[in-house]
Amino acid sequence: SSSSSSSSPFDDLNDRLAFTERRFLSRHGLPGRQWFKHILQAPGLYKGYGSDVFPGATQAIRDNEPDVAQQQIQIAAQRIAGAAAFLLHGEKS
């Protein structure tokens, strides 16, 4: 018989999976659209609600802003690495 205090070996992993999506949020938001915080996907600037992947870098490339694109790529890489560490070890990023 199991008690409510026992946990499955998968409970920790399930918790990490449930909260991984939050690791893809940038507290500063996207350039020119600070209200959009997700670095992997967001509505395209001129697409209505059509989405862009890596929206910060994608829009910067469209706008011919290589410095902003590089900055957004670095932010995306950091957030992805943080999400991977969180999934593997539960580390905060």
mmCIF file of C-alpha atoms in Angstrom:
data_model
loop_
_atom_site.group_PDB
_atom_site.id
_atom_site.type_symbol
_atom_site.label_atom_id
_atom_site.label_comp_id
_atom_site.label_asym_id
_atom_site.label_seq_id
_atom_site.Cartn_x
_atom_site.Cartn_y
_atom_site.Cartn_z
ATOM 1 C CA SER A 1 0.000 0.000 0.000
ATOM 2 C CA SER A 2 1.400 3.400 -0.883
ATOM 3 C CA SER A 3 1.071 6.471 1.263
ATOM 4 C CA SER A 4 0.546 10.020 0.101
ATOM 5 C CA SER A 5 4.106 10.897 1.187
ATOM 6 C CA SER A 6 5.735 8.360 -1.149
ATOM 7 C CA SER A 7 6.661 9.508 -4.600
ATOM 8 C CA SER A 8 7.280 7.835 -7.891
ATOM 9 C CA PRO A 9 10.799 7.901 -9.338
ATOM 10 C CA PHE A 10 9.243 9.901 -12.167
ATOM 11 C CA ASP A 11 7.670 12.640 -10.037
ATOM 12 C CA ASP A 12 10.736 14.888 -10.142
ATOM 13 C CA LEU A 13 11.096 14.484 -13.917
ATOM 14 C CA ASN A 14 7.387 15.137 -14.426
ATOM 15 C CA ASP A 15 7.665 18.326 -12.384
ATOM 16 C CA ARG A 16 10.661 19.461 -14.433
ATOM 17 C CA LEU A 17 8.852 18.708 -17.699
ATOM 18 C CA ALA A 18 5.847 20.697 -16.524
ATOM 19 C CA PHE A 19 7.971 23.771 -15.758
ATOM 20 C CA THR A 20 10.521 23.626 -18.598
ATOM 21 C CA GLU A 21 8.507 25.936 -20.862
ATOM 22 C CA ARG A 22 9.077 28.780 -18.411
ATOM 23 C CA ARG A 23 12.810 28.551 -19.112
ATOM 24 C CA PHE A 24 12.135 29.938 -22.600
ATOM 25 C CA LEU A 25 10.851 33.267 -21.308
ATOM 26 C CA SER A 26 12.953 36.404 -21.351
ATOM 27 C CA ARG A 27 12.148 38.909 -18.643
ATOM 28 C CA HIS A 28 13.018 41.723 -21.082
ATOM 29 C CA GLY A 29 10.819 40.436 -23.896
ATOM 30 C CA LEU A 30 11.513 40.747 -27.600
ATOM 31 C CA PRO A 31 13.121 43.866 -29.097
ATOM 32 C CA GLY A 32 10.405 46.396 -29.801
ATOM 33 C CA ARG A 33 7.753 44.063 -28.352
ATOM 34 C CA GLN A 34 8.604 43.664 -24.686
ATOM 35 C CA TRP A 35 5.182 42.175 -23.933
ATOM 36 C CA PHE A 36 6.152 39.043 -25.909
ATOM 37 C CA LYS A 37 8.478 37.123 -23.600
ATOM 38 C CA HIS A 38 8.882 33.731 -25.335
ATOM 39 C CA ILE A 39 12.206 33.400 -27.176
ATOM 40 C CA LEU A 40 11.258 30.301 -29.202
ATOM 41 C CA GLN A 41 7.973 31.472 -30.706
ATOM 42 C CA ALA A 42 5.854 34.592 -30.984
ATOM 43 C CA PRO A 43 3.573 36.239 -33.499
ATOM 44 C CA GLY A 44 5.577 37.673 -36.385
ATOM 45 C CA LEU A 45 5.800 41.450 -36.357
ATOM 46 C CA TYR A 46 4.021 41.739 -39.726
ATOM 47 C CA LYS A 47 2.196 38.390 -39.713
ATOM 48 C CA GLY A 48 -0.740 39.208 -37.481
ATOM 49 C CA TYR A 49 -0.924 36.115 -35.350
ATOM 50 C CA GLY A 50 1.174 33.988 -37.700
ATOM 51 C CA SER A 51 4.128 32.817 -35.667
ATOM 52 C CA ASP A 52 7.876 33.109 -36.068
ATOM 53 C CA VAL A 53 10.380 30.706 -34.558
ATOM 54 C CA PHE A 54 13.216 32.442 -32.724
ATOM 55 C CA PRO A 55 11.268 35.664 -33.237
ATOM 56 C CA GLY A 56 13.882 38.071 -31.869
ATOM 57 C CA ALA A 57 16.630 36.848 -34.175
ATOM 58 C CA THR A 58 14.268 36.305 -37.115
ATOM 59 C CA GLN A 59 12.923 39.859 -37.034
ATOM 60 C CA ALA A 60 16.385 41.341 -36.537
ATOM 61 C CA ILE A 61 17.612 39.488 -39.640
ATOM 62 C CA ARG A 62 14.590 40.736 -41.613
ATOM 63 C CA ASP A 63 15.341 44.270 -40.411
ATOM 64 C CA ASN A 64 19.042 43.914 -41.333
ATOM 65 C CA GLU A 65 20.146 44.437 -37.720
ATOM 66 C CA PRO A 66 23.045 41.966 -37.287
ATOM 67 C CA ASP A 67 24.010 43.155 -33.790
ATOM 68 C CA VAL A 68 20.458 42.681 -32.505
ATOM 69 C CA ALA A 69 20.272 39.303 -34.275
ATOM 70 C CA GLN A 70 23.497 38.169 -32.583
ATOM 71 C CA GLN A 71 22.225 39.350 -29.196
ATOM 72 C CA GLN A 72 18.939 37.491 -29.686
ATOM 73 C CA ILE A 73 20.783 34.325 -30.757
ATOM 74 C CA GLN A 74 22.880 34.515 -27.576
ATOM 75 C CA ILE A 75 19.781 34.974 -25.424
ATOM 76 C CA ALA A 76 18.095 32.017 -27.132
ATOM 77 C CA ALA A 77 21.192 29.839 -26.650
ATOM 78 C CA GLN A 78 21.369 30.752 -22.959
ATOM 79 C CA ARG A 79 17.688 30.022 -22.388
ATOM 80 C CA ILE A 80 17.912 26.689 -24.250
ATOM 81 C CA ALA A 81 20.998 25.688 -22.231
ATOM 82 C CA GLY A 82 19.175 26.682 -19.058
ATOM 83 C CA ALA A 83 16.163 24.590 -20.022
ATOM 84 C CA ALA A 84 18.415 21.595 -20.763
ATOM 85 C CA ALA A 85 20.178 21.933 -17.399
ATOM 86 C CA PHE A 86 16.821 22.236 -15.658
ATOM 87 C CA LEU A 87 15.526 19.096 -17.384
ATOM 88 C CA LEU A 88 18.652 17.116 -16.574
ATOM 89 C CA HIS A 89 19.351 18.274 -13.047
ATOM 90 C CA GLY A 90 16.596 20.595 -11.908
ATOM 91 C CA GLU A 91 19.116 23.445 -11.875
ATOM 92 C CA LYS A 92 17.847 26.988 -11.737
ATOM 93 C CA SER A 93 18.920 29.297 -14.554
#
